[in-house]
Coordinates of C-alpha atoms and ligand atoms in Angstrom, one line a residue:
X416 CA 9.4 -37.6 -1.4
X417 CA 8.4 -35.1 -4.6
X418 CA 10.8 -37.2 -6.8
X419 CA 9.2 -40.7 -5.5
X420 CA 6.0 -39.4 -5.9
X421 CA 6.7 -37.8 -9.3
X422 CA 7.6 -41.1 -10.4
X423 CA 4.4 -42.4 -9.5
X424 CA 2.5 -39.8 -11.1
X425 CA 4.5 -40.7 -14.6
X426 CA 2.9 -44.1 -14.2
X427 CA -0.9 -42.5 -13.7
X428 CA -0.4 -40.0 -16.4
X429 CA 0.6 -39.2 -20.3
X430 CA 4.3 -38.5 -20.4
X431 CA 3.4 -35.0 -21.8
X432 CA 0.9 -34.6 -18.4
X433 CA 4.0 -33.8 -16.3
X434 CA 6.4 -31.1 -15.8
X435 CA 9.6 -31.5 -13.9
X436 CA 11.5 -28.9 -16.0
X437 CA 11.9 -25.9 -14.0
X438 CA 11.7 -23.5 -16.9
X439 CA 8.8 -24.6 -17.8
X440 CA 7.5 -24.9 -14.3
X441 CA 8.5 -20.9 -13.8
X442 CA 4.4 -20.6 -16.3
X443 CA 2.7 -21.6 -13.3
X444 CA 5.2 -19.4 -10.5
X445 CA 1.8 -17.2 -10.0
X446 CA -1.6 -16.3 -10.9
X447 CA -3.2 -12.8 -12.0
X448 CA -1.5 -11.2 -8.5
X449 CA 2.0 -10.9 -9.4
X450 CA 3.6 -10.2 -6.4
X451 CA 3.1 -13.4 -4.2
X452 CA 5.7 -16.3 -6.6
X453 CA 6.4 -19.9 -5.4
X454 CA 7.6 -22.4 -7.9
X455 CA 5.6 -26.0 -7.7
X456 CA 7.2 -28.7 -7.0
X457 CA 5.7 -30.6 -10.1
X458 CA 3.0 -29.6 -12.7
X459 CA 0.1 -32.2 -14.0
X460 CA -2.1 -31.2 -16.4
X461 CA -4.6 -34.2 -16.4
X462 CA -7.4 -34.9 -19.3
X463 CA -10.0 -36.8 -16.8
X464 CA -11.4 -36.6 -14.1
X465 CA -10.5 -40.0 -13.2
X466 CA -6.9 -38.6 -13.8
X467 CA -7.0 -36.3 -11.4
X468 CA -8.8 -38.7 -8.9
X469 CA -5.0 -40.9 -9.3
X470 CA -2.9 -37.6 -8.7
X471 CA -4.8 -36.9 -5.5
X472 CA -4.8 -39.9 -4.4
X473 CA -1.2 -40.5 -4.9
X474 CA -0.7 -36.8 -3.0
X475 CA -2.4 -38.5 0.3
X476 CA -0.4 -41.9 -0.2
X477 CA 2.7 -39.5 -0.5
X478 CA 1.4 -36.4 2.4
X479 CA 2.1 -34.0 -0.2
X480 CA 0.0 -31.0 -0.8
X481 CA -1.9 -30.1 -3.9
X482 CA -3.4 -26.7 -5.8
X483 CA -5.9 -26.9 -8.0
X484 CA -5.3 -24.3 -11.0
X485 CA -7.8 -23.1 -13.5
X486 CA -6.6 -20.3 -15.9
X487 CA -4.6 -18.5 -13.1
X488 CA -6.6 -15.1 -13.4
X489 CA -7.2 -14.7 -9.9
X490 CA -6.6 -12.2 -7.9
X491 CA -5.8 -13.2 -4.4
X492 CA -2.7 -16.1 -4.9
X493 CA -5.0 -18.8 -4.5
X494 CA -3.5 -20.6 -7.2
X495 CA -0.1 -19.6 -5.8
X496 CA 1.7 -23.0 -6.0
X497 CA 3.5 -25.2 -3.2
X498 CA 7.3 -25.8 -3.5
X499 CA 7.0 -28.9 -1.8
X500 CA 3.6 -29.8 -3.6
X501 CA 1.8 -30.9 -6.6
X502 CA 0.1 -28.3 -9.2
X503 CA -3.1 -29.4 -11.1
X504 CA -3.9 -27.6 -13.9
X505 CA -7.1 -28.1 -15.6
X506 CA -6.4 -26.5 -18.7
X507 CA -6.8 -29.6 -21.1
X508 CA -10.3 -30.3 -19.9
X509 CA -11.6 -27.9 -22.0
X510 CA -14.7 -30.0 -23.2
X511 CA -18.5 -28.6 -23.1
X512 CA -19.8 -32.3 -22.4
X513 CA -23.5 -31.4 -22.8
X514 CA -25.8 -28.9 -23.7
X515 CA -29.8 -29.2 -22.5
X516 CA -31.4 -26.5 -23.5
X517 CA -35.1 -27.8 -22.6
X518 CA -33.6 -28.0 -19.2
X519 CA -31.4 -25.2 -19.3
X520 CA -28.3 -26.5 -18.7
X521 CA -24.7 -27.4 -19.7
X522 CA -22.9 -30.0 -18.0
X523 CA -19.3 -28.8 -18.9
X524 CA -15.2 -29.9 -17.5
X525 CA -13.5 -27.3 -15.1
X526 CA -10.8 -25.9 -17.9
X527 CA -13.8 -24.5 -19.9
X528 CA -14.0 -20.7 -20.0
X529 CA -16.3 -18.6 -18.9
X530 CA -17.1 -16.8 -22.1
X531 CA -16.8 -20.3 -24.2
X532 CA -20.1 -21.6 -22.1
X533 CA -21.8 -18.7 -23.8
X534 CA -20.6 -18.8 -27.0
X535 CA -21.6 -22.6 -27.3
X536 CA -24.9 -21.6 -26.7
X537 CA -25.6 -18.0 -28.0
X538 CA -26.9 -19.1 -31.3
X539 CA -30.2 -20.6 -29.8
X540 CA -30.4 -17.5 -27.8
X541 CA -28.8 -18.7 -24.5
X542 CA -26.2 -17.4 -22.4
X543 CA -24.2 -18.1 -19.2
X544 CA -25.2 -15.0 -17.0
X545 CA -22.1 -14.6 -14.5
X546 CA -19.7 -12.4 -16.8
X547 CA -16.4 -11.7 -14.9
X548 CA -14.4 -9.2 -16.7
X549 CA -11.7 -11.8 -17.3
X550 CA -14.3 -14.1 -18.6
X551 CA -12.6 -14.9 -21.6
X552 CA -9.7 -16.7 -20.2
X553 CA -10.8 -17.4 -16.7
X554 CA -12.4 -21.4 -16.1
X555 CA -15.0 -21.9 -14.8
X556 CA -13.5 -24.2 -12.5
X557 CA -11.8 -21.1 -11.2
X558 CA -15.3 -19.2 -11.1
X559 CA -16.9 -21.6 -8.5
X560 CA -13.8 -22.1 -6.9
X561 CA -13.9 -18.1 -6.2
X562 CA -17.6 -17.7 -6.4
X563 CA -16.8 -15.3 -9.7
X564 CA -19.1 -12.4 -10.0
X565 CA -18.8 -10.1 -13.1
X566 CA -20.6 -6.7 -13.8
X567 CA -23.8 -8.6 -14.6
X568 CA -24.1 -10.4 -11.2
X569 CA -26.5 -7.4 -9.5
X570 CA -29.5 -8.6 -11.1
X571 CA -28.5 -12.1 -12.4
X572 CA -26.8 -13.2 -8.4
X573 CA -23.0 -14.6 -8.5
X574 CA -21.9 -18.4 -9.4
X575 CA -23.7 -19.7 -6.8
X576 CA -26.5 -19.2 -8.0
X577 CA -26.3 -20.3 -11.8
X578 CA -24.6 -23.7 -10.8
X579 CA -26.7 -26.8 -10.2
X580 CA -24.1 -29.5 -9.3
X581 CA -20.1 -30.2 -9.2
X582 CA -18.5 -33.3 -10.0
X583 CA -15.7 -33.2 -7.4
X584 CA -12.6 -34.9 -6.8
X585 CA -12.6 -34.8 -2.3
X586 CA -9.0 -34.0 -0.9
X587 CA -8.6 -38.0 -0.3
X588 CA -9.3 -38.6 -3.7
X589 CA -12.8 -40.1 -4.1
X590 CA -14.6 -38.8 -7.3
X591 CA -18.1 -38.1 -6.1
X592 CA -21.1 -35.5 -7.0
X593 CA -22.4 -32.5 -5.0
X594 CA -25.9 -31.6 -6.7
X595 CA -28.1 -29.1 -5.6
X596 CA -31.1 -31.0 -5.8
X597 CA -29.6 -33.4 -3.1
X598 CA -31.6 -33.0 0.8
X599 CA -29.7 -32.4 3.5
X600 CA -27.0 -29.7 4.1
X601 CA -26.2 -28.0 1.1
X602 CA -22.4 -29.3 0.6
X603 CA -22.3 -27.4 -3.0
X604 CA -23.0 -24.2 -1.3
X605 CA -20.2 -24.9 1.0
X606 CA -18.3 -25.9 -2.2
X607 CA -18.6 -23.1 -3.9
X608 CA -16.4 -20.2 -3.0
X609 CA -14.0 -22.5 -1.0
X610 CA -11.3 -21.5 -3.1
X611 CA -10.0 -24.7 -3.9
X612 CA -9.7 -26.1 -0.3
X613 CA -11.9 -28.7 -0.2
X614 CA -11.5 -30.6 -3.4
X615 CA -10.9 -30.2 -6.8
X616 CA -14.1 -30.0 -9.4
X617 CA -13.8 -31.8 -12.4
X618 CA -17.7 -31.5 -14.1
X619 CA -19.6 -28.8 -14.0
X620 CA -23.5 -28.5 -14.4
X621 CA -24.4 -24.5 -15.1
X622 CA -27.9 -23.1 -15.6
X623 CA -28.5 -21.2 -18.7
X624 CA -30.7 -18.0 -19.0
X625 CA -32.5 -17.1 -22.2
X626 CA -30.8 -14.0 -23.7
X627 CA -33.0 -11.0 -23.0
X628 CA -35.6 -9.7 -25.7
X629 CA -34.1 -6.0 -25.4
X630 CA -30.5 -4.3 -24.2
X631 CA -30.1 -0.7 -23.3
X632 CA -26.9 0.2 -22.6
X633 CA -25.9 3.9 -21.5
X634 CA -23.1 6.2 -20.2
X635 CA -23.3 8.8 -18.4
X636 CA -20.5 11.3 -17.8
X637 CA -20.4 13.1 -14.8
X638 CA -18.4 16.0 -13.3
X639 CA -17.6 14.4 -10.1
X640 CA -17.9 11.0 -8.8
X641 CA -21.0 12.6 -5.9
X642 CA -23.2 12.7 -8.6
X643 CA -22.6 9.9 -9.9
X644 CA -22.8 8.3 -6.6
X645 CA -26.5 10.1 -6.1
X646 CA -27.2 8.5 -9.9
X647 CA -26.8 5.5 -8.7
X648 CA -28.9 5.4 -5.1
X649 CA -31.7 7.4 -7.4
X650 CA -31.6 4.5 -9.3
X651 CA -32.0 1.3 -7.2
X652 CA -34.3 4.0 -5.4
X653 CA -36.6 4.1 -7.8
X654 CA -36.7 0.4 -8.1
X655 CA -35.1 -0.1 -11.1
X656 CA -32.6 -3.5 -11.2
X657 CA -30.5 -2.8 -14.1
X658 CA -28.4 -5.6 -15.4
X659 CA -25.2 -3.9 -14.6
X660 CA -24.2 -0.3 -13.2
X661 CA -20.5 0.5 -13.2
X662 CA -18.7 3.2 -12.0
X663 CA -15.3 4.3 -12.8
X664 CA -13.0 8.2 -11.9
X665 CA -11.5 10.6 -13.6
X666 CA -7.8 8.5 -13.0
X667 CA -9.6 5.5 -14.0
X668 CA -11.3 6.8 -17.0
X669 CA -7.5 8.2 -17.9
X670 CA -6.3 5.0 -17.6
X671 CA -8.7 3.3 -19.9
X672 CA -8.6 6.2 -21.9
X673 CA -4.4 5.3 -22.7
X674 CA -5.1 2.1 -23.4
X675 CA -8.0 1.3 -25.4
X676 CA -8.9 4.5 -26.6
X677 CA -12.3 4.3 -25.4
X678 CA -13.2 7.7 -26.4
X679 CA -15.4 8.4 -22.9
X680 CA -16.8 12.1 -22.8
X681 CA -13.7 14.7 -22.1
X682 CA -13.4 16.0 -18.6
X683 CA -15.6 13.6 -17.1
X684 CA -15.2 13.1 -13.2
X685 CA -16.9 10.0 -13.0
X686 CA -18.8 8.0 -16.0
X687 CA -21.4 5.4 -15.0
X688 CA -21.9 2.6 -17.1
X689 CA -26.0 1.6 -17.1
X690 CA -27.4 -1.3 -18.9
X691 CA -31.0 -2.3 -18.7
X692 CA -32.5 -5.3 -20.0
X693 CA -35.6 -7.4 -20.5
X694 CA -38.7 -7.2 -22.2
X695 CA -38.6 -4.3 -24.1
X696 CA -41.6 -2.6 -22.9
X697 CA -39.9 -2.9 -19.3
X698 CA -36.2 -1.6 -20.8
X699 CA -38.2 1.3 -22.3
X700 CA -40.5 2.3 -19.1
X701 CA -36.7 2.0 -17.4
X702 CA -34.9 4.0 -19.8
X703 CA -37.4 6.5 -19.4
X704 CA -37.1 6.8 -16.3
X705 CA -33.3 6.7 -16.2
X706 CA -32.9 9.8 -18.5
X707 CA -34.6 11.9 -15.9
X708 CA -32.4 10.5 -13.4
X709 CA -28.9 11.0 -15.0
X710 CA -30.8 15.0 -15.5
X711 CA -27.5 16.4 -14.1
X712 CA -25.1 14.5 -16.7
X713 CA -23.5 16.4 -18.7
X714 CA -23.6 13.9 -21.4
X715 CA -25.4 11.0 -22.0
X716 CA -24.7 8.4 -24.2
X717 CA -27.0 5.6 -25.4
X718 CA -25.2 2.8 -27.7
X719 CA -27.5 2.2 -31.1
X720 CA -26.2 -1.4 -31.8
X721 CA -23.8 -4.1 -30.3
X722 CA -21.1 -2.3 -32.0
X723 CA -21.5 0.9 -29.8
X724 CA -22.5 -1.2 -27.2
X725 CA -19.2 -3.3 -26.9
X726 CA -17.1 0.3 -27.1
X727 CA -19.5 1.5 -24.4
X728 CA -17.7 -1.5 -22.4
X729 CA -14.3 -1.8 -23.7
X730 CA -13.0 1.0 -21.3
X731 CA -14.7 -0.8 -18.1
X732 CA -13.6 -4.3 -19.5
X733 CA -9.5 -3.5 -19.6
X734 CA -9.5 -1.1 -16.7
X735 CA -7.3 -3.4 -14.2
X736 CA -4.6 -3.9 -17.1
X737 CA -5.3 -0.3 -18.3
X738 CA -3.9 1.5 -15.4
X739 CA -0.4 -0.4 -16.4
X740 CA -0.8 2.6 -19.0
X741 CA 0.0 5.0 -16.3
X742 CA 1.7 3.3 -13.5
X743 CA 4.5 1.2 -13.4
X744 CA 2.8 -1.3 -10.6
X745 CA -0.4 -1.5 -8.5
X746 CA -2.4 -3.6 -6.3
X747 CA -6.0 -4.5 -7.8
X748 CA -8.1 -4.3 -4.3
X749 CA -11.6 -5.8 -3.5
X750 CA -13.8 -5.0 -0.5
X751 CA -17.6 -4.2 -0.4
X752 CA -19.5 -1.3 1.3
X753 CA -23.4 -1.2 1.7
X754 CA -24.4 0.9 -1.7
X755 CA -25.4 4.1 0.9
X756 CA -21.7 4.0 2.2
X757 CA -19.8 4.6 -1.0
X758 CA -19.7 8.6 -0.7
X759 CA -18.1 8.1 2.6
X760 CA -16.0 5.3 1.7
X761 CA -14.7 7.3 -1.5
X762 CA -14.3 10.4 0.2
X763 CA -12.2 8.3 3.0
X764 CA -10.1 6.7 0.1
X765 CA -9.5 10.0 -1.3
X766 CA -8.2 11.4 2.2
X767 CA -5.3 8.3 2.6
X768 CA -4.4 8.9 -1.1
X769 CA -3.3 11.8 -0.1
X770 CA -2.1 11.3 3.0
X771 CA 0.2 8.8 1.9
X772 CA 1.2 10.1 -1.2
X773 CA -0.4 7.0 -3.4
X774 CA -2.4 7.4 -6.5
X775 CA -6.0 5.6 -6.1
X776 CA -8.0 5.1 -9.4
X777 CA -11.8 4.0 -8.5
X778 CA -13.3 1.4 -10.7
X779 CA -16.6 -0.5 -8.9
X780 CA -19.3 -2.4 -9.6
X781 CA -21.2 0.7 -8.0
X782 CA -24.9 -1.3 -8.1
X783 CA -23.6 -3.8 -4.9
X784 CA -21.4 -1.6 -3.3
X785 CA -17.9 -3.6 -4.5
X786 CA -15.2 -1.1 -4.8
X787 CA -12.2 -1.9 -6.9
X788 CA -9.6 0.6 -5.9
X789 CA -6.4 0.1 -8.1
X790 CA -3.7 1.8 -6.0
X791 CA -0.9 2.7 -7.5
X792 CA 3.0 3.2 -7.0
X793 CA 6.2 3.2 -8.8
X794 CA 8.3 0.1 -7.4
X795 CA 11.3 1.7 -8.2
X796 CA 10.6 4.5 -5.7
X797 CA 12.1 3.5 -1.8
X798 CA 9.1 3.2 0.4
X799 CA 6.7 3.4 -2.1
X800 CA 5.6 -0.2 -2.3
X801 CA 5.1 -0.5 1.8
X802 CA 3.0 3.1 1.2
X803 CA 1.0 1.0 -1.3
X804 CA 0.2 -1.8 1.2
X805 CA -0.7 0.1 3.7
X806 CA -3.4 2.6 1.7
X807 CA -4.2 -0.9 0.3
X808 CA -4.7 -2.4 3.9
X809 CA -6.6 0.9 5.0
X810 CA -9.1 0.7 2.7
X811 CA -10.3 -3.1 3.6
X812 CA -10.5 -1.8 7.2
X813 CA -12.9 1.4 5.7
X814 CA -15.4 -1.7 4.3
X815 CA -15.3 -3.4 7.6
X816 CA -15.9 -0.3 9.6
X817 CA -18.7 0.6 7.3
X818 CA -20.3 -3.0 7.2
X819 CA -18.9 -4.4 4.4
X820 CA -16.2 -7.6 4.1
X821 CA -12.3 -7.7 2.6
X822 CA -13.5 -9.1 -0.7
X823 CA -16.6 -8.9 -2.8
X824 CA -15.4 -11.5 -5.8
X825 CA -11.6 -12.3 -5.7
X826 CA -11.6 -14.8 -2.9
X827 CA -9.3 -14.6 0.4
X828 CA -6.5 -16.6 -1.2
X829 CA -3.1 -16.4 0.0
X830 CA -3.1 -11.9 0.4
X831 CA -5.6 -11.9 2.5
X832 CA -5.4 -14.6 5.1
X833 CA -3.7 -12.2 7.2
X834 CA -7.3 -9.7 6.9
X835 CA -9.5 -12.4 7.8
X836 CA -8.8 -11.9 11.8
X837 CA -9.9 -8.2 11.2
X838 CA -13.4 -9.5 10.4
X839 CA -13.8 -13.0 12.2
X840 CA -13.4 -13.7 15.9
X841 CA -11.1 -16.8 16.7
X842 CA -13.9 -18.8 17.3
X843 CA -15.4 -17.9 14.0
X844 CA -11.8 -19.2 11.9
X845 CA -11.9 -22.1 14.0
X846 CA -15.9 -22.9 13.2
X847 CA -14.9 -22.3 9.8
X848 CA -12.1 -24.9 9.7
X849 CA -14.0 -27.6 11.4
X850 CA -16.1 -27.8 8.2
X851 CA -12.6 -27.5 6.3
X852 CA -11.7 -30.5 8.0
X853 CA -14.8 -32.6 7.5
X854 CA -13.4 -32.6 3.7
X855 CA -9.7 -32.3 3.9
X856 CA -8.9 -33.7 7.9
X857 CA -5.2 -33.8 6.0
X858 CA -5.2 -30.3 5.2
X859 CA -3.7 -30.9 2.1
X860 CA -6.0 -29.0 -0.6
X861 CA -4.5 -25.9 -1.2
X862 CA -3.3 -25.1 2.5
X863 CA -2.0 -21.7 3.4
X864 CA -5.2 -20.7 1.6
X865 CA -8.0 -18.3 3.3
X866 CA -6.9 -19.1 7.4
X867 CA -4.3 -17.6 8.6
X868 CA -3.1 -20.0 11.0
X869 CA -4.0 -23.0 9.3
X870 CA -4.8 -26.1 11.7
X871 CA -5.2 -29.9 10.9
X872 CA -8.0 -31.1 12.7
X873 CA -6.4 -33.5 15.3
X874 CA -4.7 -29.8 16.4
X875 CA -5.7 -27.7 19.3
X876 CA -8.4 -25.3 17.4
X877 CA -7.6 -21.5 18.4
X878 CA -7.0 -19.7 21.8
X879 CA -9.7 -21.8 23.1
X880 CA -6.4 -24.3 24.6
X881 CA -9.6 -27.0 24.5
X882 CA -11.8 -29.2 21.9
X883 CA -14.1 -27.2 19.6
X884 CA -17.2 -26.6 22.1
X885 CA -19.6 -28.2 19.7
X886 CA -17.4 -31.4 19.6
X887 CA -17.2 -31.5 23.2
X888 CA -21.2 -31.5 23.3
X889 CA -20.9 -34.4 21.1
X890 CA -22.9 -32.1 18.8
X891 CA -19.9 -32.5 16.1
X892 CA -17.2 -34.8 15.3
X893 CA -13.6 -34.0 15.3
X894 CA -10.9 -36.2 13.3
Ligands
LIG1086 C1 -8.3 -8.6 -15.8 C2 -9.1 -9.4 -14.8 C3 -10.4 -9.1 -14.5 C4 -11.1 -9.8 -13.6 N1 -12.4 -9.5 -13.4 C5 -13.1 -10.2 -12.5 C6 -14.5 -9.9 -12.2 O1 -15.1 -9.1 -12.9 N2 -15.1 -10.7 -11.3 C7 -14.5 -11.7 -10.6 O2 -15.1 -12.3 -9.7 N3 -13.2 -11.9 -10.8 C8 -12.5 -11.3 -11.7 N4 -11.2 -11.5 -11.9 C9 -10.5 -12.6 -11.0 C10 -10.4 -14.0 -11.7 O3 -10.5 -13.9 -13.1 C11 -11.5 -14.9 -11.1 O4 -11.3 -15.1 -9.7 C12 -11.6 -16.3 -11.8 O5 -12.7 -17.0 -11.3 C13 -10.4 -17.1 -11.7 O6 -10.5 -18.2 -12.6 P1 -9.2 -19.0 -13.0 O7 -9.5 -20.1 -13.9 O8 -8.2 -18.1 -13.6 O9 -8.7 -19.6 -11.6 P2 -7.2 -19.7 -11.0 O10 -6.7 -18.3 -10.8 O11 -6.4 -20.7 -11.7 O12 -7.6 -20.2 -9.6 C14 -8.4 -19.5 -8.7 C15 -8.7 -20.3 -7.4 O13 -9.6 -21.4 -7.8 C16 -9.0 -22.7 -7.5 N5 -9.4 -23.6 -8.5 C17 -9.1 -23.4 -9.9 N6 -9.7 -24.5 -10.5 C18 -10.3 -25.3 -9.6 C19 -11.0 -26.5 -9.7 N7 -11.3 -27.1 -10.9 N8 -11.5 -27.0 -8.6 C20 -11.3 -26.4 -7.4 N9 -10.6 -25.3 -7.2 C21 -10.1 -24.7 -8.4 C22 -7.5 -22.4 -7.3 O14 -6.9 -23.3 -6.4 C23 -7.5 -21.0 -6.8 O15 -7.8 -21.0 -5.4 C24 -10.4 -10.8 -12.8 C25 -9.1 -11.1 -13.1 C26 -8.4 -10.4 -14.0 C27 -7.0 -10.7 -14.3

């Protein structure tokens, strides 16, 4: 079926758009998590939207599944490719198609990156506010797909809230627009964050936000990660919504330390990472404020230009690939905890990295409670991968326990299907794929993505053994 439909695709596309040679077809084996690798059946790498509108409709002429792929940075397999399916890469759509400033916004194609939205603006003072860490390779494709936030997002909100419409190719492979301006239910909310299930989006329209008039940023080194903790509930305490507060520990900070050479304050337990901005009467009433705050740091640091500035950050900004420095694997996690739970939570982590003999280095986006353990392990040790897991596993159940969800930013993807039954009934995963099926009744957008038992529609939903109770009220319509 794969070499039929290959052929068909050769007719649809550039000769240079698709790759059969499984060398080359080993690139795309993964995304940013390593350890889940399929090869794709075939690659496309498309120019147009209308391009990609052919391949997807050739995949439902054929029944073959497709992935969308951005600049495979994630972080949970969701761009983890089918065997038997078709991988679409959207790395040659790389064009900023318009730029309106009076309106603030930029109408841009899926491959773009993040940080090349920003940079096509930043001379007339404009920027793109979500800032991932891995915004300088990551698309932002991939950033609505995942609903990217970045250390920024705590003031400035996530992608959902700084996109104003997508351009989308549906799973059956209509080329339509999802805009937020549209009445009715909001199907680019539902978009967003759906981790590339229902459709593939091939425009982009992203608000802009006028650079600020002033930037503090400040670190302050702590002896143990408590008071930093305390730092940071004084802080939102006291009302002040600072563009970004990071945390990272002592482990972390090591890390970092080995690979970029950060030069953060010697024998620090914990540094936090502040930055305020705005008008600079505010940043200065803030600042104030924040000094007296951080009282009990035993250094603080406050960067005099954007040269100091960016070293303040380099340490925080390598920190997942840093920790390579000093162990020979690890799993990047992702859950959230209400901001008041991280002393437990920490304290909790702490315990199991003991208990199971498994290095945890802490790095968080500490101002909305999303944790980032990196735990670590030597792959070469018996045992020690499954230890890994399971410390890994442990701490997504500490977030749920304490209120918070298995992933603040990185998306569900393929890893942690198997977590979403931990936090959703049956009858919740079923809800949630009725809507899935009101785009893709075929299931063939990136299945095996976010569910754990994925259905198609004309299936049996759940442990129900009946129709969906809302279609049997007539109240929704099943395919
Ligand atoms: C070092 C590092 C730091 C990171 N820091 C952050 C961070 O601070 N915040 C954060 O949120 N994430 C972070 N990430 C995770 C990752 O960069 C983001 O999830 C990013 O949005 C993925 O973009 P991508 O282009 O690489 O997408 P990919 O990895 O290629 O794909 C991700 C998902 O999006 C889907 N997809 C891709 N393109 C499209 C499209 N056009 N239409 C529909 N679906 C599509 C894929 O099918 C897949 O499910 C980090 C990753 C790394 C490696």
């Amino acid at each position: 079926m794969l070499d039929t439909l290959t052929a068909a695709l050769r007719e649809v596309l550039p000769a240079d758009a698709v790759i059969t040679d499984p060398v080359r077809l080993r690139t795309y084996e993964c995304d940013g998590l390593t350890y889940h690798r399929a090869t794709p059946g075939v690659v496309v790498l498309p120019d147009t939207a209308e391009q990609v509108a052919s391949v997807v409709r050739l995949c439902n002429e054929f029944a073959v599944p497709f992935v969308a792929r951005g600049s495979g940075t994630g972080l949970s397999g969701g761009a983890l490719p089918r065997e038997d399916g078709v991988l679409v890469v959207t790395s040659r759509m790389r064009r900023v198609l318009e730029v309106d400033l009076p309106n603030r916004r930029a109408v841009v194609e899926p491959g773009v990156t993040n940080l090349a939205i920003t940079e096509a603006v930043r001379d007339q003072g404009y920027y793109y506010a979500p800032d991932p860490s891995s915004q300088q390779i990551c698309s932002i494709g991939g950033n609505v797909a995942e609903n990217s936030g970045g250390a920024h997002c705590l003031k400035y909100g996530f992608t959902v809230n700084h996109v104003e419409a997508c351009e989308i190719v549906t799973p059956d492979g209509d080329l339509v627009t999802l805009d937020r301006m549209d009445p009715g239910y909001d199907l680019l909310g539902a978009f967003i964050g759906s981790e590339g299930t229902l459709g593939i989006a091939t425009k982009i329209t992203v608000r802009l936000s006028r650079a600020p008039e002033s930037v503090t940023t400040v670190l302050a080194a702590f002896e143990n990660i408590e008071q930093g903790g305390r730092a940071v509930s004084a802080i939102i305490g006291a009302g002040i919504v600072p563009a970004a507060i990071e945390m990272m520990d002592a482990l972390a900070i090591e890390a970092a330390e080995a690979a970029v050479a950060c030069d953060y304050p010697r024998g620090a337990g914990a540094v936090l990472i502040v930055e305020l901005d705005g008008p600079s009467a505010e940043v200065e009433l803030q600042f104030a404020r924040l000094k007296e705050i951080c009282a009990g740091a035993f250094e603080l640091r406050v960067a005099a230009g954007q040269e100091e500035r960016a070293a303040i950050w380099k340490g925080r900004k390598s920190a997942f690939a840093a920790v390579g420095r000093i162990s020979p694997a690890y799993i990047v996690q992702d859950g959230v905890v209400p901001r008041t739970a991280l002393p437990r939570v920490l304290a909790e982590i702490d315990r199991l990295s003991a208990e199971h003999r498994i290095r945890v280095a802490n790095v968080f986006h500490a101002g909305d409670g999303n944790l980032h353990p990196l735990v670590l392990f030597d792959d070469a040790e018996p045992g020690a991968g499954e230890r890994a897991e399971t410390v890994s596993g442990a701490i997504l159940d500490l977030c749920i326990e304490h209120g918070g969800s298995i992933t603040g930013e990185h998306g569900v993807g393929v890893d942690k299907a198997r977590y979403m039954p931990r936090m959703f009934t049956d009858d919740d995963l079923d809800t949630m794929q009725l809507v899935r099926c009101a785009f893709d009744p075929r299931g063939l957008s990136n299945p095996g993505k976010v569910f754990p038992t994925p259905r198609l529609c004309g299936e049996v939903p759940g442990v129900r053994k009946g129709v969906h109770p809302l279609v049997e009220s007539g109240k929704a319509e099943q395919f």
